[in-house]
Coordinates of C-alpha atoms and ligand atoms in Angstrom, one line a residue:
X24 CA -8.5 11.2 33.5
X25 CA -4.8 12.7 32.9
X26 CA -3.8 14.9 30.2
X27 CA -1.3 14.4 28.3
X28 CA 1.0 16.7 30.1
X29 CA -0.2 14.7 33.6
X30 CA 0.6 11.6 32.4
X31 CA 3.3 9.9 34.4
X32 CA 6.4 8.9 32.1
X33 CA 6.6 5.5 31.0
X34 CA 3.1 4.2 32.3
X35 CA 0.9 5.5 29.5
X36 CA 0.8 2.5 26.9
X37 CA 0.6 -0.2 28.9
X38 CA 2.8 -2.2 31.2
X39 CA 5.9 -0.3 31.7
X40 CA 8.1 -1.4 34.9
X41 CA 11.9 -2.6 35.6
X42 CA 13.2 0.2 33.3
X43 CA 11.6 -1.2 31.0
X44 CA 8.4 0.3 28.2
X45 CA 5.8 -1.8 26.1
X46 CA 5.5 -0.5 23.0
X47 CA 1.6 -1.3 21.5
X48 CA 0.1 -1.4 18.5
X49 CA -2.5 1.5 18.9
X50 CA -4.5 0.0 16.4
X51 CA -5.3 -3.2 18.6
X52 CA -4.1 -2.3 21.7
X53 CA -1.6 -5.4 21.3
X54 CA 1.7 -5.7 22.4
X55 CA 4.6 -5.4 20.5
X56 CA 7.8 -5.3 22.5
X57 CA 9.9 -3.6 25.0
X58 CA 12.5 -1.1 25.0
X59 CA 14.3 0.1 28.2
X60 CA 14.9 3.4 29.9
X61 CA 17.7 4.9 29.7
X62 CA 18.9 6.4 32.9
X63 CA 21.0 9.3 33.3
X64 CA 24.7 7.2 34.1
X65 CA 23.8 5.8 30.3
X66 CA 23.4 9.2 28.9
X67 CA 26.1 10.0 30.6
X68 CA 27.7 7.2 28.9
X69 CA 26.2 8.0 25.5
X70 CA 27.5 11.3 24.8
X71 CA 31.0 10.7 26.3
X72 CA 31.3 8.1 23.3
X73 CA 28.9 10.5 20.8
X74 CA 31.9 13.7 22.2
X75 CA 34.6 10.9 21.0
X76 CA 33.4 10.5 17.4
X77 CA 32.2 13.7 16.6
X78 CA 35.7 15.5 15.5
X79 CA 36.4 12.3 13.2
X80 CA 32.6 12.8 11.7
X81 CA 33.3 16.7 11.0
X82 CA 36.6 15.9 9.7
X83 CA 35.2 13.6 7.0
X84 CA 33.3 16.8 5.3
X85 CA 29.8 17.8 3.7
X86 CA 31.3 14.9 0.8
X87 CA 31.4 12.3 3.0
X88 CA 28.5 12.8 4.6
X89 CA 26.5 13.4 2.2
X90 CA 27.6 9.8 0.5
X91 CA 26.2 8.5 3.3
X92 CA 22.5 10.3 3.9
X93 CA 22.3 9.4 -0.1
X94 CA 23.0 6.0 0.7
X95 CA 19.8 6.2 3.4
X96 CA 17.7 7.7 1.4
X97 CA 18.2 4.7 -0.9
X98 CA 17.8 2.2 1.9
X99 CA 14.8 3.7 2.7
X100 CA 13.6 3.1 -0.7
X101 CA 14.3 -0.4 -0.7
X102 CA 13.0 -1.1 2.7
X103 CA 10.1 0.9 2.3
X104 CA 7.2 -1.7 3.5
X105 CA 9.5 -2.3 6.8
X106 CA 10.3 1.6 7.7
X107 CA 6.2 1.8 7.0
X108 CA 5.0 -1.2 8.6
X109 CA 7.1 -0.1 11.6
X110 CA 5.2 3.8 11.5
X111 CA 1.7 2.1 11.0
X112 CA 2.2 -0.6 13.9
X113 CA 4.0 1.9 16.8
X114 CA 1.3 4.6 16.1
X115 CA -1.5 3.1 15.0
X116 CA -2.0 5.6 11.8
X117 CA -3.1 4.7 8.5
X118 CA -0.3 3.3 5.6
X119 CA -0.8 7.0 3.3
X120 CA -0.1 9.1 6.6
X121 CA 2.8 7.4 7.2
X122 CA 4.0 7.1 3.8
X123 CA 3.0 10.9 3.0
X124 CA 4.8 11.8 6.0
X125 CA 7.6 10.0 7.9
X126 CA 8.3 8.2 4.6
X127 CA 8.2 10.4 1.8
X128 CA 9.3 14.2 4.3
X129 CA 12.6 11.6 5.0
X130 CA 13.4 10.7 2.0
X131 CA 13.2 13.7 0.3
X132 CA 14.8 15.1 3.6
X133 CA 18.0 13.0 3.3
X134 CA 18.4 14.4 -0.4
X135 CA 18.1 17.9 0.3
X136 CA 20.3 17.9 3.7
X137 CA 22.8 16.2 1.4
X138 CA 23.0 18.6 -1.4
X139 CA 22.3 21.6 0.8
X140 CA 24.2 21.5 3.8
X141 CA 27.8 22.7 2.1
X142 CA 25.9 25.5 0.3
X143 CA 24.2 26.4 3.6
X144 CA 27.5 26.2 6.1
X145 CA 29.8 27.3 3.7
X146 CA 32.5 30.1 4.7
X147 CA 30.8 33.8 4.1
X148 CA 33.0 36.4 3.2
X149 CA 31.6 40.0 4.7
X150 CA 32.6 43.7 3.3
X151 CA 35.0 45.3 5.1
X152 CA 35.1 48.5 3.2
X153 CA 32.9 50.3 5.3
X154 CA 34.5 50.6 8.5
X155 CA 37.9 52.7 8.1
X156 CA 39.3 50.5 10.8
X157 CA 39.0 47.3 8.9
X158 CA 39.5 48.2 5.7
X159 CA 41.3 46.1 3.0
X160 CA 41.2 43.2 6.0
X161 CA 39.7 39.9 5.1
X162 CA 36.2 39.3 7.0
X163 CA 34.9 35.6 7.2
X164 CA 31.8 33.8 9.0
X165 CA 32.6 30.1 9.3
X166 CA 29.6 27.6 10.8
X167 CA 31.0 25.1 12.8
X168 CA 29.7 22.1 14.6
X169 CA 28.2 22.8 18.4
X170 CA 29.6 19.2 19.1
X171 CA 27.1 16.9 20.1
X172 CA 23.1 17.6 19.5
X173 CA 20.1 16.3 21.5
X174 CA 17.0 16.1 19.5
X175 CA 13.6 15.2 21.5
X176 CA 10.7 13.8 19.8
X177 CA 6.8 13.3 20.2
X178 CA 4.8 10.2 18.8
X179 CA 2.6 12.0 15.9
X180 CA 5.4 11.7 13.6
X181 CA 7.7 8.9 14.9
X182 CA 10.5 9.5 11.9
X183 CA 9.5 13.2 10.6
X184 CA 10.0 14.8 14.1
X185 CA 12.4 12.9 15.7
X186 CA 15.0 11.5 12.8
X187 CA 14.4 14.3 10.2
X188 CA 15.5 16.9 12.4
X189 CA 18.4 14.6 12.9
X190 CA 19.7 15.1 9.3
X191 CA 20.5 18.6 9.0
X192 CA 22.3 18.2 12.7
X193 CA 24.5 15.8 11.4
X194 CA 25.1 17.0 8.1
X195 CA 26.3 20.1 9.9
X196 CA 29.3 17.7 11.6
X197 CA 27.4 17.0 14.8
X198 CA 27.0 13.9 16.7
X199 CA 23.5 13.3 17.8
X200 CA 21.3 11.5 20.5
X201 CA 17.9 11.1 19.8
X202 CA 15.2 10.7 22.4
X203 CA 12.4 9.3 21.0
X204 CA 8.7 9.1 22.4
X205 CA 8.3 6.4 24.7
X206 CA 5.2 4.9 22.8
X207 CA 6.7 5.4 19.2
X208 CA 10.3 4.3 20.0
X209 CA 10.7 1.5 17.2
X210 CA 10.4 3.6 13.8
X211 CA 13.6 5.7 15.5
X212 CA 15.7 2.5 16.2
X213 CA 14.9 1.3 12.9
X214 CA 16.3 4.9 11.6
X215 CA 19.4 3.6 13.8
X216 CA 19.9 0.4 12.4
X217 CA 19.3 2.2 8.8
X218 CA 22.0 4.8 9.2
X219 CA 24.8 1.9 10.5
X220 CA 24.2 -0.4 7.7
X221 CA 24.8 2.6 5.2
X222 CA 28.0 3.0 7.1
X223 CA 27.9 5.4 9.4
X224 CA 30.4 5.5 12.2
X225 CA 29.9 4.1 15.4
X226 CA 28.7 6.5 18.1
X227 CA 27.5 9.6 15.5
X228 CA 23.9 9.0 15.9
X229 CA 22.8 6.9 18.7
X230 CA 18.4 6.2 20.0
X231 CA 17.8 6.7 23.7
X232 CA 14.9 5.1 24.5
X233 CA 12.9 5.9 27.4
X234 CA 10.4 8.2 29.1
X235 CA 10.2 11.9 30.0
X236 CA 13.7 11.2 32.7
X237 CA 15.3 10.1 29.9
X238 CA 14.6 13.5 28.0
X239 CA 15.6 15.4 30.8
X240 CA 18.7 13.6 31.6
X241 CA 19.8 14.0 28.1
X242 CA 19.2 17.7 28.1
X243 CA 22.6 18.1 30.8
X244 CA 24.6 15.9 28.5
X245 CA 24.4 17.7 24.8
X246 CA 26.1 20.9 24.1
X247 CA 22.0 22.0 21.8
X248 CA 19.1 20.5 22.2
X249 CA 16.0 20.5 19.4
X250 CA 12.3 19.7 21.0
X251 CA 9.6 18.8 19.6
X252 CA 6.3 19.0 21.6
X253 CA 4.4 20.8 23.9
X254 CA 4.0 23.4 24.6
X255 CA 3.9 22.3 28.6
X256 CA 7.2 19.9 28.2
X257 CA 8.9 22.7 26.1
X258 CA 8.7 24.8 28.8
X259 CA 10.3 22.3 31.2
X260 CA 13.0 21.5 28.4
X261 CA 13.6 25.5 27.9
X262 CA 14.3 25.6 31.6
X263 CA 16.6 22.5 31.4
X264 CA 18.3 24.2 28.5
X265 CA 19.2 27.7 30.5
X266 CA 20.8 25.1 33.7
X267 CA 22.9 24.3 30.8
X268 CA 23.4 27.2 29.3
X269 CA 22.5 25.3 26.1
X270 CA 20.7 26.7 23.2
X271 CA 17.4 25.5 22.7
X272 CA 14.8 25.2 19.7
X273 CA 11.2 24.6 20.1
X274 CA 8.5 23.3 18.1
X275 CA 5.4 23.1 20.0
X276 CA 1.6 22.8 19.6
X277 CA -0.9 24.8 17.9
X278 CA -4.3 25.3 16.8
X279 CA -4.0 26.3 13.1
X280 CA -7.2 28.4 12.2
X281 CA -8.8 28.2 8.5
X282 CA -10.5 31.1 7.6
X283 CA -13.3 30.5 4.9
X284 CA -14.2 33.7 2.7
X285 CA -17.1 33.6 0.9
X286 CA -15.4 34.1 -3.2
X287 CA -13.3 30.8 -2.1
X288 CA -13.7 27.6 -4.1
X289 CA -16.1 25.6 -1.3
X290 CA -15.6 22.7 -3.2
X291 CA -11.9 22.7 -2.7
X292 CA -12.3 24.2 0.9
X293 CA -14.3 21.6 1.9
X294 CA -12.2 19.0 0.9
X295 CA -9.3 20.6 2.3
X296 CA -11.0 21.5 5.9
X297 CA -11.7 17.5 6.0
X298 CA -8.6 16.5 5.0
X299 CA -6.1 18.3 6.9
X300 CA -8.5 18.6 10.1
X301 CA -8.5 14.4 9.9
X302 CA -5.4 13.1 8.1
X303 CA -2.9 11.5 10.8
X304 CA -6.4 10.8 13.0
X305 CA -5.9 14.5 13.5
X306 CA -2.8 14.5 15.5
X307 CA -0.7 16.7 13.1
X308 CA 0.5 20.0 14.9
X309 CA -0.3 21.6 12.1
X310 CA -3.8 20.3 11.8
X311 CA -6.6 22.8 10.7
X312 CA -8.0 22.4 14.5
X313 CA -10.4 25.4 13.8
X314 CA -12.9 26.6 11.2
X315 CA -14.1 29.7 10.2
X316 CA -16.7 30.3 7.9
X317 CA -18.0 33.5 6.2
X318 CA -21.8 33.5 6.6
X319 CA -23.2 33.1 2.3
X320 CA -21.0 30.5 1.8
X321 CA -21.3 28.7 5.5
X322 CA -24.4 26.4 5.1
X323 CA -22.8 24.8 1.7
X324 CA -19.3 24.3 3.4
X325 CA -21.0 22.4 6.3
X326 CA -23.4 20.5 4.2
X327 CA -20.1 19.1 2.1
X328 CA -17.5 19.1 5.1
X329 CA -19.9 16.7 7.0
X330 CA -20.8 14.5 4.0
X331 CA -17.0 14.0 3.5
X332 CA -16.0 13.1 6.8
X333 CA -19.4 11.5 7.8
X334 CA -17.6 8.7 4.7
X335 CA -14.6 8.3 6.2
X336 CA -13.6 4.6 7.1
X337 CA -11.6 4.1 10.4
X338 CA -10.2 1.1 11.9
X339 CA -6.9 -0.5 11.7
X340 CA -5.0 -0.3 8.5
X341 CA -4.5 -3.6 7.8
X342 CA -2.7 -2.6 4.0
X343 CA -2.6 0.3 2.2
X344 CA -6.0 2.0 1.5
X345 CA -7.8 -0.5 3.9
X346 CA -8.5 3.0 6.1
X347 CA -8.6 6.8 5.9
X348 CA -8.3 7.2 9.6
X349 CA -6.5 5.2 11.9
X350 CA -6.3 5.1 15.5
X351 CA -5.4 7.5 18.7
X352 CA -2.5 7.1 20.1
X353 CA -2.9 6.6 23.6
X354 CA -5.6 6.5 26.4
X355 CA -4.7 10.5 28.1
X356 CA -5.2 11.6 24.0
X357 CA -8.5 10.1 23.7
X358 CA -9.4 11.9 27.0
X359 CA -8.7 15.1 26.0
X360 CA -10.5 14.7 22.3
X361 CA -13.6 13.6 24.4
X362 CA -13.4 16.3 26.8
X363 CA -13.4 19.0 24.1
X364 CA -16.0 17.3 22.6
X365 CA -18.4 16.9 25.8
X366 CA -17.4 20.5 26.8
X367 CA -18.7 22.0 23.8
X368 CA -21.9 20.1 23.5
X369 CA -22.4 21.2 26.8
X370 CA -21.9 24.7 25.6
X371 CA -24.2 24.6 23.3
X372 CA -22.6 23.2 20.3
X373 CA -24.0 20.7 17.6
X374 CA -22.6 17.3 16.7
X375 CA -22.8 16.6 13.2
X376 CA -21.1 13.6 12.4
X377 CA -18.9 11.3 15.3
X378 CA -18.7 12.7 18.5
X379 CA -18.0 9.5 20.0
X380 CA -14.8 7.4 21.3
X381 CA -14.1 3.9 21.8
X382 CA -11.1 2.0 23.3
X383 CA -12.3 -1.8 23.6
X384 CA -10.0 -2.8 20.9
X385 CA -8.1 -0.3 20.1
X386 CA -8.9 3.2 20.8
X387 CA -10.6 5.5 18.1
X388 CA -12.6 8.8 18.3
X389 CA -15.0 9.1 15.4
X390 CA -14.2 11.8 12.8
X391 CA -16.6 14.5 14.7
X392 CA -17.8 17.8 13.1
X393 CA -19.1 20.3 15.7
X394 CA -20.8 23.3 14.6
X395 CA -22.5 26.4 16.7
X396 CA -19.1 26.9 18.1
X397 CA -17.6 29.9 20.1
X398 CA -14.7 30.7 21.8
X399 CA -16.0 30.0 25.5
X400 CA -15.5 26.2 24.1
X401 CA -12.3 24.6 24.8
X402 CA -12.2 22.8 21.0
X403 CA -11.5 26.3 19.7
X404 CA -8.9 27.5 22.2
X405 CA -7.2 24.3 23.4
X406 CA -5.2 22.0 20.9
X407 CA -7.7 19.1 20.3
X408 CA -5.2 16.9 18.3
X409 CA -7.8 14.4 17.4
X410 CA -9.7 13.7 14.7
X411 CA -12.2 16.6 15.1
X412 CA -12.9 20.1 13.2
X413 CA -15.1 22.8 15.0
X414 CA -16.7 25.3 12.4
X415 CA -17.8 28.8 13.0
X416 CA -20.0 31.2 11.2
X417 CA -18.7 34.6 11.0
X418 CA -20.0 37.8 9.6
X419 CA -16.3 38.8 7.9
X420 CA -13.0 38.1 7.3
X421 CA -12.1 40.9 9.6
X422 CA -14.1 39.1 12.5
X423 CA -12.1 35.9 11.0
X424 CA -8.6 37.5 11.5
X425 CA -9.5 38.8 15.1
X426 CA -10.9 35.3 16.6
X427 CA -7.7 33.6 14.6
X428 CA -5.0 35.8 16.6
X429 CA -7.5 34.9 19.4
X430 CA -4.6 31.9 20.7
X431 CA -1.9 31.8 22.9
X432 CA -0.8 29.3 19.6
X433 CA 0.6 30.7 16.7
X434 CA 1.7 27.7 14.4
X435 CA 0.3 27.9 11.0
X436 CA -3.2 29.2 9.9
X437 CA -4.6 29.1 6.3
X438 CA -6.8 31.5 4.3
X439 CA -9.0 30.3 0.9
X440 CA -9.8 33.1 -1.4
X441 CA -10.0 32.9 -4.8
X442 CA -8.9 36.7 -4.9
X443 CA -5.5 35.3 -3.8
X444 CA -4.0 39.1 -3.6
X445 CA -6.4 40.0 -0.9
X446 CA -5.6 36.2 0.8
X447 CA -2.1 37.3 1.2
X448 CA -2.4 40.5 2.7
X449 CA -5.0 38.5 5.2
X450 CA -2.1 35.9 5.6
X451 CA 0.1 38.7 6.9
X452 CA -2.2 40.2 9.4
X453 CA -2.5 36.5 11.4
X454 CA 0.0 35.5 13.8
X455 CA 1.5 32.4 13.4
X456 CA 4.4 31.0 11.6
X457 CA 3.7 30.3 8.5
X458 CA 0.4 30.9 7.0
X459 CA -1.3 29.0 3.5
X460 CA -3.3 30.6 1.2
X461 CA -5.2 28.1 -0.1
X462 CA -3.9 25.4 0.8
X463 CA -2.3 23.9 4.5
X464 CA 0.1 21.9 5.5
X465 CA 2.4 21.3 2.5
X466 CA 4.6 23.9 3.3
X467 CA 6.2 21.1 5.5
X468 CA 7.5 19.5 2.7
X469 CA 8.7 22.3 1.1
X470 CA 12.2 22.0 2.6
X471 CA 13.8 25.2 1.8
X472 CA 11.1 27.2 3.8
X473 CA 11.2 27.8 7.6
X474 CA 8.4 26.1 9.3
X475 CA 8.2 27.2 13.0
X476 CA 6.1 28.6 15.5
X477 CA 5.0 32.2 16.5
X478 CA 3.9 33.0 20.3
X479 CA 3.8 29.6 22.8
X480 CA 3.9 27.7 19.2
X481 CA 7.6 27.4 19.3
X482 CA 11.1 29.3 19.3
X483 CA 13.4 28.9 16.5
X484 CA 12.6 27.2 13.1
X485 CA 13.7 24.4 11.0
X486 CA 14.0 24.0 7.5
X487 CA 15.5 26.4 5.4
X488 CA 19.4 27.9 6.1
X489 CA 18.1 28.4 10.2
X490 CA 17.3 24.9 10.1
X491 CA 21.1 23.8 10.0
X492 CA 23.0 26.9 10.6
X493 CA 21.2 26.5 14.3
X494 CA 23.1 23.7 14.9
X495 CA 26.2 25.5 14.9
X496 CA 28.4 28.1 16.4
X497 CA 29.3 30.9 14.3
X498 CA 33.3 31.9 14.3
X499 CA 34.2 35.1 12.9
X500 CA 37.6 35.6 11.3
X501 CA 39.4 38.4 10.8
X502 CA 42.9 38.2 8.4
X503 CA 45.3 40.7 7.7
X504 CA 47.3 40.4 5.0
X505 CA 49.2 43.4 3.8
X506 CA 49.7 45.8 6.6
X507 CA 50.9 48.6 7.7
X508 CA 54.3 48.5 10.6
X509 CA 51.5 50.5 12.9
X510 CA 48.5 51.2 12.9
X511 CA 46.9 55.0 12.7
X512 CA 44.9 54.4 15.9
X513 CA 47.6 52.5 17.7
X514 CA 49.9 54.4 20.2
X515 CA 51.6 56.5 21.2
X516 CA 47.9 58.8 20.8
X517 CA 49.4 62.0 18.8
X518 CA 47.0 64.9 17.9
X519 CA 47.3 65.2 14.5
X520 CA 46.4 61.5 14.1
X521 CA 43.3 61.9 16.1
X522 CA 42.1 64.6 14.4
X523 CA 43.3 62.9 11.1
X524 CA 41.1 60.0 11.7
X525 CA 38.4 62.1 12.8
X526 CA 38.2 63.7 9.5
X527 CA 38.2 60.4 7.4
X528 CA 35.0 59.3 9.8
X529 CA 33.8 62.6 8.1
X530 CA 34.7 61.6 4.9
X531 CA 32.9 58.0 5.6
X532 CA 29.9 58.7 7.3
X533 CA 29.4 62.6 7.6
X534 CA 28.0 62.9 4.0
X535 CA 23.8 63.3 3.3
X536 CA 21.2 65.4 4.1
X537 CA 20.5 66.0 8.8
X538 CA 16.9 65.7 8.5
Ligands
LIG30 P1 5.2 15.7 24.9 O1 5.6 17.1 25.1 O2 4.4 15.0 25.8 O3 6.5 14.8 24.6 C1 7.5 15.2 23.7 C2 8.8 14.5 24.0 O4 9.3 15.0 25.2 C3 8.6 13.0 24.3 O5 9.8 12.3 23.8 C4 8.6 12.9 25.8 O6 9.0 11.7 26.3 C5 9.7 14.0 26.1 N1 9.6 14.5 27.5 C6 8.6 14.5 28.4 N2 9.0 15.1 29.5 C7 10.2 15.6 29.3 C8 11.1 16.4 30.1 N3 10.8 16.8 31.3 N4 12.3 16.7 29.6 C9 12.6 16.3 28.3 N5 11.8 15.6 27.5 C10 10.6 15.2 28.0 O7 4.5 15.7 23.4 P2 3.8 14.5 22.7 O8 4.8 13.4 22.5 O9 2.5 14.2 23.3 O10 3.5 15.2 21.2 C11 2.4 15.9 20.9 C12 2.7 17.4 20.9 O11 3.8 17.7 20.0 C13 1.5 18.2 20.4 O12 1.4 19.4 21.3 C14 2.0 18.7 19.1 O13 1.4 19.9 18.6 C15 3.5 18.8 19.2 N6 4.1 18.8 17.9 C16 4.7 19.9 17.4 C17 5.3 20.0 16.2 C18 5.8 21.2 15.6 O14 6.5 21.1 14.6 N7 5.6 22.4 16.1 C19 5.3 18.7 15.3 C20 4.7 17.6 16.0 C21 4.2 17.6 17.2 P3 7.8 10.6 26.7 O15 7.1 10.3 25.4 O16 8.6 9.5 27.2 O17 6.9 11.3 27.7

């Protein structure tokens, strides 16, 4: 069966023709409704009007926008079982992953955008003392707007990925076009509707809808364009981007190795490795996809990783705490989760608990725990993004480090220790983005720390003063006030003023030791 990067655009979820995509209920495999696809004349289209509004929206200020993310974050609040019930239905995920995630990262996102923006995008003032040529002048960065922004998002996260890194664009004075997933479209028109009842202008944020044609199409019409994905479709979106001549920020896919030493706390390990290997049914880019174990303390993390997940309850989430794993998002996903499930049991590799899928009603895969693992085996080298965690025995952290940087990925990674000193300096020598020590994960929600990807994991970050200042231009001014008739350096070139200025470059930079 296809991959996810095979599948053809707009056929994967059920009927999808006339321009037209059924959104279903994962859970059930029911339909919901349909959305169309936006072609490229109604791109087009769209970012003429989004071009329109934007210098109104930058002319209101950080004040007045601000007003109106705080008057989101409050609508969110009061229409919290809607903005859930609309996560849980489009992606089939359980009521605490969405409300963990695309409900509680938004609203606190909102907040922080609002208060942080000005403080991030705020003029800089620069030295100018030391360069003879500009001293006394006055030296300023400003960060303005790019104009109008294109964000792309996957399905794993229907608001977190798509609308959240939405905010910080338009705090910055942007307009923005969102292209949603073409199976989780709903939770981003919702997002839509959200932002216009809290008043914001026509036109500053506006939801295509559609399949991968639509992304691309969108790509020519925005003056940046933010991806989330993979790795495969970020490469085709990069591309895009240089036609352009666009700058481009990708987050991609990974395949976040936990490294297990042996004077960590098993009992929170464990409970951690199950946790964050199955929360979101597993699709979380930065899911612990990979285990590794140091040999004393091996047999008791197994023995209490597999009696955790072998208790986990899966089905549809009917209400809140009804499931702890919900279902897989789409036929090509439970494909590939059963491929590098098969492929390592063919290898030689152990099924503990799960192993199996099921797509009758609804599709599932089992929370699986595979152990006698190696790298031959695609569940430890390709990104899984299912509900499954492959564990490996090693003989040190050393060996752990090595088989970690062992990935084209490098997204996050985490490292349990109780000797948390000797964690960190671990945490520097792995290559990935950001790395936990123990703990995984939360960094996410930590908003004023860059989260982004290391090697085919990603280029750029968000979060943190990158995550908005990348949605501007920098302009640099230069002001002189009180100034000379002419300048020393100007003409007509006489000796003594050459050598004069010589000598002051002296005096500047000619002092200290020539080592
Ligand atoms: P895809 O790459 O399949 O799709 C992502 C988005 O790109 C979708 O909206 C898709 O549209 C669109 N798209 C497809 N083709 C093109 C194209 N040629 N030009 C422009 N846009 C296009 O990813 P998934 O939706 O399957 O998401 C899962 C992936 O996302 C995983 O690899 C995961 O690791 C990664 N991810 C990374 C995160 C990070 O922060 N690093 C966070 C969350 C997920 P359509 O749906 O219509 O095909």
């Amino acid at each position: 069966m296809a991959s996810v990067e095979q599948r053809t655009p707009a056929n994967t979820n059920g009927a999808a023709s006339d321009g037209a995509i059924t959104v279903e209920n994962p859970a059930t495999g029911e339909p919901i409704t349909t959305v169309p696809v936006l072609g490229a004349e109604q791109l087009a289209a769209m970012a003429t009007r989004a071009r329109q509004a934007q210098p109104q929206w930058e002319a209101i200020g950080f004040d007045g926008r601000a007003r109106i993310m705080r008057r989101a974050q409050k609508w969110m609040l009061d229409n919290a079982d809607r903005v859930l019930r609309t996560v849980v239905e489009e992606s089939g995920k359980t009521y605490e992953d969405a409300q963990a995630a695309d409900f509680g990262y938004t609203v606190a996102a909102l907040g922080f955008w609002a208060k942080e923006a000005a403080k991030y995008l705020s003029d800089e003032r620069v030295p100018s003392w030391n360069n003879p040529v500009t001293v006394g002048k006055k030296l300023v960065i400003r960060y303005a707007p790019l104009g109008v922004v294109g964000v792309i998002g996957p399905w794993n996260y229907p608001i977190t990925n798509s609308f959240g890194d939405c905010i910080p664009a338009l705090m910055a004075g942007n307009t923005v076009i969102l292209k949603p997933s073409e199976v989780t479209p709903l939770s981003s028109l919702l997002m839509a509707e959200m932002m216009r009842e809290c008043g914001l202008p026509e036109d500053v944020f506006q939801v295509a809808t559609g399949d991968g044609g639509t992304g691309a199409a969108l790509i020519s019409q925005v003056d940046c364009i933010m991806f989330t994905g993979s790795t495969r479709t970020g490469q085709a979106v990069m591309r895009a981007a240089a036609d352009a001549l666009i700058p481009c920020y990708l987050e991609l896919g990974g395949k976040d190795p936990m490294i297990v030493c042996s004077d960590a706390n098993i009992e929170r390990a464990a409970n951690a490795a199950a946790y964050y290997s199955m929360n979101n049914g597993g699709q979380v880019c930065i899911s612990v996809e990979r285990c590794y174990v140091e040999e004393p303390v091996y047999d008791e993390f197994v023995a209490r990783v597999t009696d955790n997940v072998r208790g986990l309850r899966q089905g549809q989430p009917t209400a809140e705490g009804t499931v702890d794993v919900g279902a897989v998002i789409f036929p090509p996903q439970l494909d590939i989760v059963d491929e590098h499930v098969r492929d390592a049991v063919s290898k030689g590799a152990k099924v503990l608990t799960g192993g199996q899928g099921r797509s009758e009603r609804g599709r599932y895969f089992e929370p699986t725990v595979l152990v006698d693992v190696d790298h031959t085996m695609k569940c430890m080298r390709e990104e899984t993004f299912g509900p499954t965690l492959p564990i490996m025995k090693i003989s040190s952290v050393e060996e752990g480090v090595r088989l970690a940087n062992d990935s084209p990925y490098g997204l996050q990674a985490s490292v349990w220790t109780s000797d948390t000193e000797r964690g960190e300096a671990v945490a520097r020598r792995i290559e990935a983005g950001v790395v936990c020590v123990n703990d995984a994960q939360i960094n996410y929600t930590a908003l004023n720390l860059p989260m982004g990807g290391w090697k085919t994991s990603g280029i750029g970050t968000r979060h943190g003063a990158n995550g908005i200042r990348k949605y501007t231009k920098t302009q640099s001014l230069l002001v002189t006030r009180r100034a000379l008739k002419r300048e020393p350096f100007m003409f007509p070139y006489t000796a003594r003023q050459t050598r004069l200025l010589r000598r002051f470059y002296q005096l500047v930079y000619g002092r200290g030791t020539r080592d």
